mmCIF file of C-alpha atoms in Angstrom:
data_model
loop_
_atom_site.group_PDB
_atom_site.id
_atom_site.type_symbol
_atom_site.label_atom_id
_atom_site.label_comp_id
_atom_site.label_asym_id
_atom_site.label_seq_id
_atom_site.Cartn_x
_atom_site.Cartn_y
_atom_site.Cartn_z
ATOM 1 C CA MET A 1 90.913 -75.524 -0.804
ATOM 2 C CA THR A 2 93.686 -78.019 -2.002
ATOM 3 C CA THR A 3 94.759 -78.734 -5.512
ATOM 4 C CA GLU A 4 96.111 -82.020 -6.511
ATOM 5 C CA THR A 5 99.397 -82.232 -8.524
ATOM 6 C CA PRO A 6 99.520 -84.604 -11.512
ATOM 7 C CA SER A 7 101.690 -87.623 -11.301
ATOM 8 C CA THR A 8 105.071 -87.694 -13.064
ATOM 9 C CA ASP A 9 104.735 -91.215 -14.372
ATOM 10 C CA THR A 10 105.350 -91.537 -18.198
ATOM 11 C CA ALA A 11 102.907 -93.197 -20.430
ATOM 12 C CA PRO A 12 103.789 -96.410 -22.350
ATOM 13 C CA ALA A 13 105.128 -96.196 -25.847
ATOM 14 C CA THR A 14 102.738 -98.511 -27.459
ATOM 15 C CA PRO A 15 99.826 -96.278 -28.024
ATOM 16 C CA ALA A 16 101.744 -94.006 -30.336
ATOM 17 C CA PRO A 17 99.164 -93.717 -33.073
ATOM 18 C CA ALA A 18 96.592 -92.540 -30.616
ATOM 19 C CA ALA A 19 98.943 -89.985 -29.241
ATOM 20 C CA ALA A 20 99.738 -88.851 -32.670
ATOM 21 C CA ALA A 21 96.095 -88.409 -33.370
ATOM 22 C CA ARG A 22 95.527 -86.404 -30.206
ATOM 23 C CA SER A 23 98.479 -84.260 -31.093
ATOM 24 C CA ALA A 24 97.019 -83.623 -34.449
ATOM 25 C CA MET A 25 93.754 -82.291 -32.911
ATOM 26 C CA PRO A 26 93.620 -78.723 -31.518
ATOM 27 C CA PRO A 27 94.084 -78.429 -27.851
ATOM 28 C CA ARG A 28 90.828 -78.173 -25.799
ATOM 29 C CA ARG A 29 90.296 -75.783 -22.910
ATOM 30 C CA SER A 30 90.305 -77.436 -19.708
ATOM 31 C CA ASP A 31 87.080 -77.222 -17.618
ATOM 32 C CA PRO A 32 87.404 -75.154 -14.543
ATOM 33 C CA ALA A 33 87.671 -77.048 -11.522
ATOM 34 C CA PRO A 34 84.481 -77.392 -9.598
ATOM 35 C CA ARG A 35 84.186 -75.111 -6.618
ATOM 36 C CA ARG A 36 82.982 -76.760 -3.503
ATOM 37 C CA GLY A 37 80.515 -74.874 -1.162
ATOM 38 C CA GLY A 38 79.052 -72.242 -3.741
ATOM 39 C CA GLY A 39 75.528 -73.743 -3.967
ATOM 40 C CA THR A 40 75.241 -73.899 -0.238
ATOM 41 C CA LEU A 41 76.026 -70.197 -0.027
ATOM 42 C CA ALA A 42 73.400 -69.318 -2.605
ATOM 43 C CA VAL A 43 70.795 -71.389 -0.852
ATOM 44 C CA ALA A 44 71.687 -69.748 2.405
ATOM 45 C CA ILE A 45 71.350 -66.332 0.842
ATOM 46 C CA LEU A 46 67.982 -67.245 -0.615
ATOM 47 C CA PHE A 47 66.799 -68.593 2.703
ATOM 48 C CA SER A 48 67.980 -65.423 4.424
ATOM 49 C CA LEU A 49 66.185 -63.242 1.869
ATOM 50 C CA ALA A 50 63.015 -65.263 2.285
ATOM 51 C CA ALA A 51 63.322 -64.969 6.038
ATOM 52 C CA LEU A 52 63.807 -61.198 5.737
ATOM 53 C CA GLY A 53 60.743 -60.931 3.467
ATOM 54 C CA ALA A 54 58.705 -63.039 5.839
ATOM 55 C CA ALA A 55 59.893 -60.948 8.776
ATOM 56 C CA GLY A 56 59.039 -57.723 6.913
ATOM 57 C CA TYR A 57 55.636 -59.029 5.926
ATOM 58 C CA ALA A 58 55.024 -60.150 9.474
ATOM 59 C CA GLY A 59 56.105 -56.760 10.797
ATOM 60 C CA TRP A 60 53.918 -54.959 8.279
ATOM 61 C CA THR A 61 51.020 -57.237 9.171
ATOM 62 C CA VAL A 62 51.578 -56.610 12.865
ATOM 63 C CA TRP A 63 51.704 -52.846 12.224
ATOM 64 C CA GLN A 64 48.454 -53.049 10.233
ATOM 65 C CA MET A 65 46.861 -55.132 12.966
ATOM 66 C CA ARG A 66 47.938 -52.589 15.567
ATOM 67 C CA GLY A 67 46.345 -49.785 13.509
ATOM 68 C CA ASP A 68 43.198 -51.835 13.037
ATOM 69 C CA LEU A 69 43.183 -52.619 16.744
ATOM 70 C CA GLY A 70 43.410 -48.869 17.606
ATOM 71 C CA ALA A 71 40.572 -48.130 15.195
ATOM 72 C CA ALA A 72 38.571 -50.984 16.658
ATOM 73 C CA ASN A 73 39.209 -49.667 20.159
ATOM 74 C CA GLY A 74 38.003 -46.194 19.044
ATOM 75 C CA LEU A 75 34.945 -47.711 17.414
ATOM 76 C CA ARG A 76 34.325 -49.757 20.559
ATOM 77 C CA GLY A 77 34.420 -46.540 22.601
ATOM 78 C CA GLN A 78 32.008 -44.881 20.203
ATOM 79 C CA VAL A 79 29.759 -47.933 20.299
ATOM 80 C CA ASP A 80 29.814 -47.848 24.083
ATOM 81 C CA THR A 81 28.926 -44.134 24.009
ATOM 82 C CA LEU A 82 26.116 -44.781 21.542
ATOM 83 C CA GLN A 83 24.896 -47.658 23.639
ATOM 84 C CA THR A 84 24.796 -45.383 26.682
ATOM 85 C CA ALA A 85 22.912 -42.744 24.680
ATOM 86 C CA VAL A 86 20.499 -45.357 23.367
ATOM 87 C CA ASP A 87 19.875 -46.609 26.888
ATOM 88 C CA GLY A 88 19.179 -43.033 28.002
ATOM 89 C CA MET A 89 16.805 -42.511 25.067
ATOM 90 C CA ARG A 90 15.039 -45.749 25.927
ATOM 91 C CA ASP A 91 14.551 -44.514 29.469
ATOM 92 C CA GLU A 92 13.270 -41.171 28.143
ATOM 93 C CA ASN A 93 10.918 -42.966 25.732
ATOM 94 C CA ALA A 94 9.613 -45.056 28.595
ATOM 95 C CA ASN A 95 9.036 -41.886 30.638
ATOM 96 C CA LEU A 96 7.347 -40.228 27.665
ATOM 97 C CA ARG A 97 5.120 -43.233 27.135
ATOM 98 C CA ARG A 98 4.096 -43.160 30.764
ATOM 99 C CA ARG A 99 3.376 -39.436 30.488
ATOM 100 C CA LEU A 100 1.403 -39.981 27.280
ATOM 101 C CA ALA A 101 -0.594 -42.690 28.962
ATOM 102 C CA ASP A 102 -1.330 -40.340 31.853
ATOM 103 C CA ALA A 103 -2.219 -37.550 29.420
ATOM 104 C CA ASP A 104 -4.527 -39.897 27.498
ATOM 105 C CA ALA A 105 -6.276 -40.805 30.710
ATOM 106 C CA VAL A 106 -6.655 -37.128 31.619
ATOM 107 C CA ASN A 107 -7.875 -36.282 28.108
ATOM 108 C CA ARG A 108 -10.372 -39.111 28.222
ATOM 109 C CA SER A 109 -11.770 -37.889 31.500
ATOM 110 C CA ALA A 110 -11.772 -34.301 30.235
ATOM 111 C CA ARG A 111 -13.559 -35.415 27.065
ATOM 112 C CA GLU A 112 -16.200 -37.178 29.067
ATOM 113 C CA GLU A 113 -16.671 -34.083 31.220
ATOM 114 C CA MET A 114 -16.811 -31.909 28.103
ATOM 115 C CA LEU A 115 -19.428 -34.155 26.554
ATOM 116 C CA GLY A 116 -21.453 -33.890 29.725
ATOM 117 C CA MET A 117 -21.062 -30.114 29.726
ATOM 118 C CA SER A 118 -21.995 -29.911 26.040
ATOM 119 C CA GLU A 119 -25.145 -31.899 26.744
ATOM 120 C CA ARG A 120 -26.030 -29.587 29.603
ATOM 121 C CA THR A 121 -25.256 -26.564 27.434
ATOM 122 C CA ARG A 122 -27.486 -27.921 24.675
ATOM 123 C CA ASN A 123 -30.319 -28.349 27.120
ATOM 124 C CA LEU A 124 -29.776 -24.831 28.423
ATOM 125 C CA GLU A 125 -29.694 -23.475 24.870
ATOM 126 C CA ASP A 126 -32.961 -25.178 24.071
ATOM 127 C CA ALA A 127 -34.533 -23.752 27.204
ATOM 128 C CA VAL A 128 -33.188 -20.264 26.485
ATOM 129 C CA ALA A 129 -34.311 -20.544 22.850
ATOM 130 C CA ASN A 130 -37.824 -21.366 23.962
ATOM 131 C CA LEU A 131 -37.835 -18.486 26.407
ATOM 132 C CA SER A 132 -36.310 -16.092 23.871
ATOM 133 C CA GLU A 133 -38.815 -17.179 21.242
ATOM 134 C CA ARG A 134 -41.652 -16.379 23.575
ATOM 135 C CA SER A 135 -40.125 -13.074 24.636
ATOM 136 C CA LEU A 136 -39.261 -12.149 21.057
ATOM 137 C CA SER A 137 -42.762 -12.939 19.873
ATOM 138 C CA GLY A 138 -44.186 -10.668 22.583
ATOM 139 C CA HIS A 139 -41.547 -8.024 21.885
ATOM 140 C CA ASP A 140 -42.248 -8.083 18.150
ATOM 141 C CA ALA A 141 -45.996 -7.904 18.752
ATOM 142 C CA MET A 142 -45.521 -4.840 20.946
ATOM 143 C CA LEU A 143 -43.298 -3.147 18.353
ATOM 144 C CA LEU A 144 -45.722 -3.944 15.545
ATOM 145 C CA ASP A 145 -48.606 -2.493 17.558
ATOM 146 C CA GLU A 146 -46.624 0.664 18.137
ATOM 147 C CA ALA A 147 -45.628 0.953 14.462
ATOM 148 C CA GLU A 148 -49.224 0.441 13.330
ATOM 149 C CA SER A 149 -50.418 3.113 15.747
ATOM 150 C CA LEU A 150 -47.808 5.575 14.479
ATOM 151 C CA LEU A 151 -48.646 4.934 10.828
ATOM 152 C CA ARG A 152 -52.354 5.323 11.463
ATOM 153 C CA MET A 153 -51.769 8.551 13.402
ATOM 154 C CA ALA A 154 -49.569 9.952 10.600
ATOM 155 C CA LYS A 155 -52.174 9.154 7.971
ATOM 156 C CA GLU A 156 -55.054 10.693 9.930
ATOM 157 C CA ARG A 157 -53.065 13.765 10.932
ATOM 158 C CA PHE A 158 -52.126 14.469 7.343
ATOM 159 C CA ALA A 159 -55.651 13.800 6.066
ATOM 160 C CA LEU A 160 -57.444 15.888 8.716
ATOM 161 C CA PHE A 161 -55.042 18.753 9.363
ATOM 162 C CA GLY A 162 -52.599 18.648 6.442
ATOM 163 C CA ASP A 163 -49.741 18.460 8.961
ATOM 164 C CA ALA A 164 -46.963 17.113 6.745
ATOM 165 C CA SER A 165 -44.263 17.799 9.334
ATOM 166 C CA GLY A 166 -46.078 15.838 12.034
ATOM 167 C CA ALA A 167 -46.780 12.999 9.600
ATOM 168 C CA LEU A 168 -43.111 12.890 8.595
ATOM 169 C CA SER A 169 -42.036 12.702 12.249
ATOM 170 C CA ALA A 170 -44.503 9.878 12.869
ATOM 171 C CA TYR A 171 -43.164 7.985 9.848
ATOM 172 C CA GLU A 172 -39.605 8.349 11.134
ATOM 173 C CA LEU A 173 -40.637 6.931 14.510
ATOM 174 C CA ALA A 174 -42.482 4.059 12.815
ATOM 175 C CA ASP A 175 -39.421 3.230 10.720
ATOM 176 C CA SER A 176 -37.153 3.148 13.773
ATOM 177 C CA THR A 177 -39.710 0.958 15.563
ATOM 178 C CA LEU A 178 -39.915 -1.514 12.678
ATOM 179 C CA ALA A 179 -36.118 -1.689 12.639
ATOM 180 C CA GLY A 180 -36.253 -3.380 16.047
ATOM 181 C CA VAL A 181 -38.512 -6.194 14.813
ATOM 182 C CA ASN A 182 -36.563 -9.453 14.439
ATOM 183 C CA ASP A 183 -38.854 -10.945 11.799
ATOM 184 C CA SER A 184 -37.438 -10.266 8.340
ATOM 185 C CA ALA A 185 -40.866 -10.626 6.734
ATOM 186 C CA PHE A 186 -41.655 -7.033 7.684
ATOM 187 C CA ALA A 187 -38.846 -5.612 5.530
ATOM 188 C CA ALA A 188 -41.398 -4.833 2.806
ATOM 189 C CA VAL A 189 -43.280 -2.629 5.276
ATOM 190 C CA ARG A 190 -40.108 -0.644 5.908
ATOM 191 C CA GLN A 191 -39.679 -0.177 2.168
ATOM 192 C CA ASN A 192 -43.190 1.259 1.897
ATOM 193 C CA VAL A 193 -42.531 3.479 4.915
ATOM 194 C CA THR A 194 -39.352 4.771 3.268
ATOM 195 C CA ALA A 195 -41.218 5.507 0.023
ATOM 196 C CA GLU A 196 -43.938 7.460 1.841
ATOM 197 C CA ARG A 197 -41.321 9.349 3.868
ATOM 198 C CA GLU A 198 -39.617 10.388 0.652
ATOM 199 C CA ALA A 199 -42.960 11.515 -0.794
ATOM 200 C CA LEU A 200 -43.595 13.636 2.311
ATOM 201 C CA ALA A 201 -40.089 15.078 2.227
ATOM 202 C CA ALA A 202 -40.514 15.991 -1.472
ATOM 203 C CA ILE A 203 -43.258 18.512 -0.676
ATOM 204 C CA ALA A 204 -40.926 20.349 1.770
ATOM 205 C CA PRO A 205 -43.116 20.309 4.892
ATOM 206 C CA ARG A 206 -41.061 22.913 6.749
ATOM 207 C CA ALA A 207 -41.050 25.346 3.836
ATOM 208 C CA ARG A 208 -44.781 24.764 3.386
ATOM 209 C CA ALA A 209 -45.402 25.473 7.076
ATOM 210 C CA ASN A 210 -43.326 28.651 6.824
ATOM 211 C CA ASP A 211 -45.308 29.732 3.751
ATOM 212 C CA LEU A 212 -48.596 29.129 5.552
ATOM 213 C CA ALA A 213 -47.363 31.161 8.522
ATOM 214 C CA THR A 214 -46.263 33.948 6.150
ATOM 215 C CA LEU A 215 -49.683 33.987 4.460
ATOM 216 C CA ALA A 216 -51.423 34.120 7.846
ATOM 217 C CA ASP A 217 -49.239 37.079 8.904
ATOM 218 C CA LEU A 218 -49.871 38.797 5.594
ATOM 219 C CA ARG A 219 -53.630 38.328 5.925
ATOM 220 C CA ALA A 220 -53.479 39.757 9.449
ATOM 221 C CA GLN A 221 -51.333 42.673 8.218
ATOM 222 C CA LEU A 222 -53.572 43.686 5.297
ATOM 223 C CA PRO A 223 -56.077 45.704 7.385
ATOM 224 C CA THR A 224 -53.235 47.967 8.577
ATOM 225 C CA LEU A 225 -51.615 48.607 5.199
ATOM 226 C CA PRO A 226 -52.159 52.196 3.931
ATOM 227 C CA LEU A 227 -54.193 52.731 0.768
ATOM 228 C CA LYS A 228 -53.546 55.317 -1.915
ATOM 229 C CA SER A 229 -55.383 58.498 -0.798
ATOM 230 C CA ASP A 230 -56.085 61.857 -2.442
ATOM 231 C CA ASP A 231 -53.556 63.435 -0.145
ATOM 232 C CA THR A 232 -50.844 61.148 -1.354
ATOM 233 C CA LYS A 233 -51.909 61.772 -4.943
ATOM 234 C CA THR A 234 -51.738 65.537 -4.314
ATOM 235 C CA ALA A 235 -48.358 65.141 -2.696
ATOM 236 C CA ASP A 236 -47.220 63.136 -5.684
ATOM 237 C CA GLY A 237 -48.469 65.887 -8.048
ATOM 238 C CA ALA A 238 -46.898 68.831 -6.173
ATOM 239 C CA ASP A 239 -44.299 69.251 -8.856
ATOM 240 C CA GLN A 240 -46.796 68.967 -11.743
ATOM 241 C CA GLY A 241 -47.376 71.691 -14.311
ATOM 242 C CA PHE A 242 -50.342 74.022 -14.797
ATOM 243 C CA TRP A 243 -52.311 71.794 -17.133
ATOM 244 C CA GLN A 244 -51.733 68.742 -14.922
ATOM 245 C CA ARG A 245 -52.953 70.635 -11.853
ATOM 246 C CA ALA A 246 -55.998 71.821 -13.822
ATOM 247 C CA GLY A 247 -56.753 68.278 -14.931
ATOM 248 C CA SER A 248 -56.450 67.080 -11.369
ATOM 249 C CA ALA A 249 -58.868 69.780 -10.218
ATOM 250 C CA LEU A 250 -61.382 68.856 -12.890
ATOM 251 C CA GLY A 251 -60.827 65.141 -12.101
ATOM 252 C CA SER A 252 -62.015 65.704 -8.573
ATOM 253 C CA ILE A 253 -65.369 66.890 -9.984
ATOM 254 C CA VAL A 254 -65.761 64.560 -12.959
ATOM 255 C CA ARG A 255 -63.757 61.320 -13.184
ATOM 256 C CA VAL A 256 -63.626 59.338 -16.386
ATOM 257 C CA SER A 257 -62.356 55.746 -16.024
ATOM 258 C CA HIS A 258 -62.323 52.581 -18.059
ATOM 259 C CA ASP A 259 -64.494 49.787 -16.707
ATOM 260 C CA ASP A 260 -62.709 46.484 -17.480
ATOM 261 C CA GLY A 261 -65.363 44.378 -15.760
ATOM 262 C CA THR A 262 -63.130 43.329 -12.824
ATOM 263 C CA PRO A 263 -64.336 43.612 -9.208
ATOM 264 C CA ILE A 264 -61.626 46.142 -8.546
ATOM 265 C CA GLY A 265 -62.850 48.354 -11.359
ATOM 266 C CA LEU A 266 -66.412 48.239 -10.070
ATOM 267 C CA ALA A 267 -65.722 48.587 -6.367
ATOM 268 C CA ASP A 268 -64.359 51.414 -4.345
ATOM 269 C CA ASP A 269 -60.727 51.567 -3.366
ATOM 270 C CA ARG A 270 -61.750 50.701 0.181
ATOM 271 C CA ILE A 271 -62.966 47.285 -1.002
ATOM 272 C CA ALA A 272 -59.483 46.497 -2.311
ATOM 273 C CA ARG A 273 -58.352 45.612 1.203
ATOM 274 C CA GLU A 274 -61.067 42.978 1.503
ATOM 275 C CA LEU A 275 -60.345 41.625 -1.957
ATOM 276 C CA ALA A 276 -56.642 41.331 -1.130
ATOM 277 C CA ALA A 277 -57.506 39.488 2.090
ATOM 278 C CA LEU A 278 -59.747 37.118 0.137
ATOM 279 C CA ASP A 279 -56.959 36.431 -2.362
ATOM 280 C CA VAL A 280 -54.559 35.694 0.502
ATOM 281 C CA ALA A 281 -57.108 33.284 1.988
ATOM 282 C CA HIS A 282 -57.515 31.726 -1.470
ATOM 283 C CA ALA A 283 -53.716 31.249 -1.630
ATOM 284 C CA GLU A 284 -53.775 29.543 1.791
ATOM 285 C CA ALA A 285 -56.575 27.220 0.715
ATOM 286 C CA ALA A 286 -54.748 26.396 -2.523
ATOM 287 C CA MET A 287 -51.572 25.593 -0.563
ATOM 288 C CA LEU A 288 -53.491 23.303 1.784
ATOM 289 C CA ALA A 289 -55.086 21.621 -1.254
ATOM 290 C CA TYR A 290 -51.651 21.307 -2.962
ATOM 291 C CA ASP A 291 -52.945 23.421 -5.852
ATOM 292 C CA ASP A 292 -49.773 25.151 -7.011
ATOM 293 C CA THR A 293 -51.492 26.850 -9.982
ATOM 294 C CA GLY A 294 -54.275 28.369 -7.859
ATOM 295 C CA ARG A 295 -51.774 29.522 -5.237
ATOM 296 C CA GLN A 296 -49.591 31.251 -7.826
ATOM 297 C CA ALA A 297 -52.622 32.984 -9.397
ATOM 298 C CA ALA A 298 -53.946 34.170 -6.009
ATOM 299 C CA LEU A 299 -50.543 35.548 -4.969
ATOM 300 C CA LYS A 300 -50.188 37.398 -8.263
ATOM 301 C CA ARG A 301 -53.647 38.967 -7.770
ATOM 302 C CA VAL A 302 -52.662 40.057 -4.254
ATOM 303 C CA ASP A 303 -49.476 41.650 -5.590
ATOM 304 C CA ALA A 304 -51.434 43.418 -8.316
ATOM 305 C CA VAL A 305 -53.915 44.793 -5.785
ATOM 306 C CA LEU A 306 -51.093 46.015 -3.553
ATOM 307 C CA ALA A 307 -49.406 47.716 -6.492
ATOM 308 C CA ALA A 308 -52.619 49.305 -7.759
ATOM 309 C CA ARG A 309 -54.578 50.238 -4.639
ATOM 310 C CA PHE A 310 -52.090 50.524 -1.796
ATOM 311 C CA ASP A 311 -49.433 53.060 -1.043
ATOM 312 C CA THR A 312 -46.316 51.554 -2.647
ATOM 313 C CA ALA A 313 -44.118 54.139 -0.957
ATOM 314 C CA SER A 314 -45.031 52.784 2.462
ATOM 315 C CA PRO A 315 -42.390 50.434 4.007
ATOM 316 C CA ALA A 316 -45.158 48.096 5.199
ATOM 317 C CA VAL A 317 -46.527 47.717 1.672
ATOM 318 C CA GLN A 318 -43.048 47.190 0.283
ATOM 319 C CA SER A 319 -42.377 44.507 2.923
ATOM 320 C CA ALA A 320 -45.673 42.792 2.060
ATOM 321 C CA ARG A 321 -44.825 42.786 -1.655
ATOM 322 C CA SER A 322 -41.364 41.364 -0.957
ATOM 323 C CA ARG A 323 -42.918 38.582 1.120
ATOM 324 C CA ILE A 324 -45.308 37.807 -1.741
ATOM 325 C CA ALA A 325 -42.325 37.614 -4.104
ATOM 326 C CA GLN A 326 -40.673 35.137 -1.730
ATOM 327 C CA LEU A 327 -43.861 33.088 -1.655
ATOM 328 C CA LEU A 328 -43.968 33.027 -5.449
ATOM 329 C CA ALA A 329 -40.379 31.704 -5.508
ATOM 330 C CA SER A 330 -40.927 29.175 -2.719
ATOM 331 C CA GLN A 331 -39.827 25.554 -3.176
ATOM 332 C CA ALA A 332 -42.861 24.184 -1.319
ATOM 333 C CA LYS A 333 -44.477 22.704 -4.403
ATOM 334 C CA GLY A 334 -45.666 19.327 -5.527
ATOM 335 C CA ALA A 335 -48.685 17.075 -5.626
ATOM 336 C CA GLU A 336 -50.318 15.703 -2.516
ATOM 337 C CA PRO A 337 -48.628 12.451 -1.411
ATOM 338 C CA LYS A 338 -50.738 9.334 -1.079
ATOM 339 C CA LEU A 339 -50.328 7.715 2.338
ATOM 340 C CA GLY A 340 -51.602 4.437 3.740
ATOM 341 C CA ALA A 341 -49.788 1.779 1.670
ATOM 342 C CA ALA A 342 -47.373 0.965 4.502
ATOM 343 C CA LEU A 343 -50.226 0.707 7.013
ATOM 344 C CA ALA A 344 -52.195 -1.651 4.733
ATOM 345 C CA GLU A 345 -49.112 -3.822 4.127
ATOM 346 C CA LEU A 346 -48.410 -4.046 7.855
ATOM 347 C CA ARG A 347 -51.974 -5.101 8.618
ATOM 348 C CA ASN A 348 -51.923 -7.753 5.863
ATOM 349 C CA LEU A 349 -48.650 -9.236 7.088
ATOM 350 C CA ARG A 350 -49.843 -9.348 10.680
ATOM 351 C CA SER A 351 -53.035 -11.140 9.663
ATOM 352 C CA VAL A 352 -51.029 -13.673 7.618
ATOM 353 C CA HIS A 353 -48.665 -14.333 10.542
ATOM 354 C CA ALA A 354 -51.601 -14.739 12.888
ATOM 355 C CA LEU A 355 -53.073 -17.391 10.570
ATOM 356 C CA GLN A 356 -49.709 -19.185 10.377
ATOM 357 C CA ARG A 357 -49.457 -19.273 14.170
ATOM 358 C CA ASP A 358 -52.977 -20.635 14.531
ATOM 359 C CA THR A 359 -52.508 -23.399 11.949
ATOM 360 C CA PRO A 360 -49.677 -25.326 13.736
ATOM 361 C CA ALA A 361 -51.632 -25.065 16.989
ATOM 362 C CA LYS A 362 -54.563 -26.875 15.424
ATOM 363 C CA GLN A 363 -52.519 -29.617 13.747
ATOM 364 C CA PRO A 364 -51.228 -31.321 16.946
ATOM 365 C CA ALA A 365 -54.769 -31.479 18.315
ATOM 366 C CA SER A 366 -55.983 -33.216 15.156
ATOM 367 C CA THR A 367 -53.086 -35.685 15.185
ATOM 368 C CA SER A 368 -53.672 -36.504 18.862
ATOM 369 C CA SER A 369 -57.375 -37.025 18.203
ATOM 370 C CA THR A 370 -56.619 -39.387 15.336
ATOM 371 C CA SER A 371 -53.964 -41.277 17.289
ATOM 372 C CA ALA A 372 -56.300 -41.867 20.238
ATOM 373 C CA PRO A 373 -58.810 -43.993 18.250
ATOM 374 C CA ALA A 374 -55.936 -45.897 16.703
ATOM 375 C CA SER A 375 -54.531 -46.740 20.120
ATOM 376 C CA ALA A 376 -57.996 -47.720 21.314
ATOM 377 C CA GLY A 377 -58.409 -49.981 18.293
ATOM 378 C CA THR A 378 -55.091 -51.703 18.898
ATOM 379 C CA ALA A 379 -55.996 -52.210 22.562
ATOM 380 C CA ALA A 380 -59.323 -53.766 21.570
ATOM 381 C CA THR A 381 -57.687 -56.137 19.141
ATOM 382 C CA SER A 382 -55.129 -57.177 21.753
ATOM 383 C CA HIS A 383 -57.937 -57.931 24.244
ATOM 384 C CA GLU A 384 -59.759 -59.975 21.638
ATOM 385 C CA ALA A 385 -56.645 -61.941 20.794
ATOM 386 C CA THR A 386 -56.022 -62.917 24.389
ATOM 387 C CA PRO A 387 -58.396 -65.701 25.600
#
């Protein structure tokens, strides 16, 4: 930079008043001299700063673009992987569809075969049902015949011979036979059979048979039982006193007794055996007639005769009296059961079923007979209509 020096030339003297006026005013600061080249520097600095900012922004943008490019490359790799997986899944889906189509074809053929087999099975079932119905009807008829025979035999055996044990066994067989019948309409017959079985069991058939056997043995044993004799009376009075022996001696000559009007009081001691046998027979008859009162009375009379007329010291007589006591305490008691309700019910049901079987057999014949005239009438009308 160069500074210019002021000139040394003096000013003219004429303008004195003006100079005086300037001298009177305060001196003014002189303006700094303008500096050349400062604005250019500032502009250059600004341009350089702008260029630096633009370069930084461009670098930052490039760095961001590089990061976005790396992410895009990664995403492109993932997309390629997914595309490969999708292509594989498409191939698998195509294979699965082909397999499903094959399976549908196989299932369709299998369904058709199954429908054919089901139709054949239905036809076979119908044929077997018809055969089984025929066989079951014959089987049921045979079982019902057997059950009716058993019930009739039980009733007659009990009525003729009083054999409650045999009748009970026959009822048990009839019940087991009716259990094999497939028709549920005969359940009422089984209920009646059960009721009659319970009535037979209530009279204790085995105990009653044992009591009858005991009475028969007792009746057979009575002729051998020892009676009270004079010897036994003398043996019983061996330890008596003088007056008792004298009374016994006089009693052998003259005997004074009280007549109570009973057969035993009127008859000899020897007749007591026959009377006891008759009472035992009466007890048997009362047991067969289910007369518990008569049986108890007859057994008590037999025991009284044994105590009064037989030798009570004999073991045989004691055994007979103990058996009579057992018969008096026996549980074979009760009224006579009424049998035959189950047999009547079975016969009624069989007759009703026979009528039901005959009725459908007659209906098709009547329908066929009525349809035949109708068909004949239609044929006649058709012939008349045609010229």
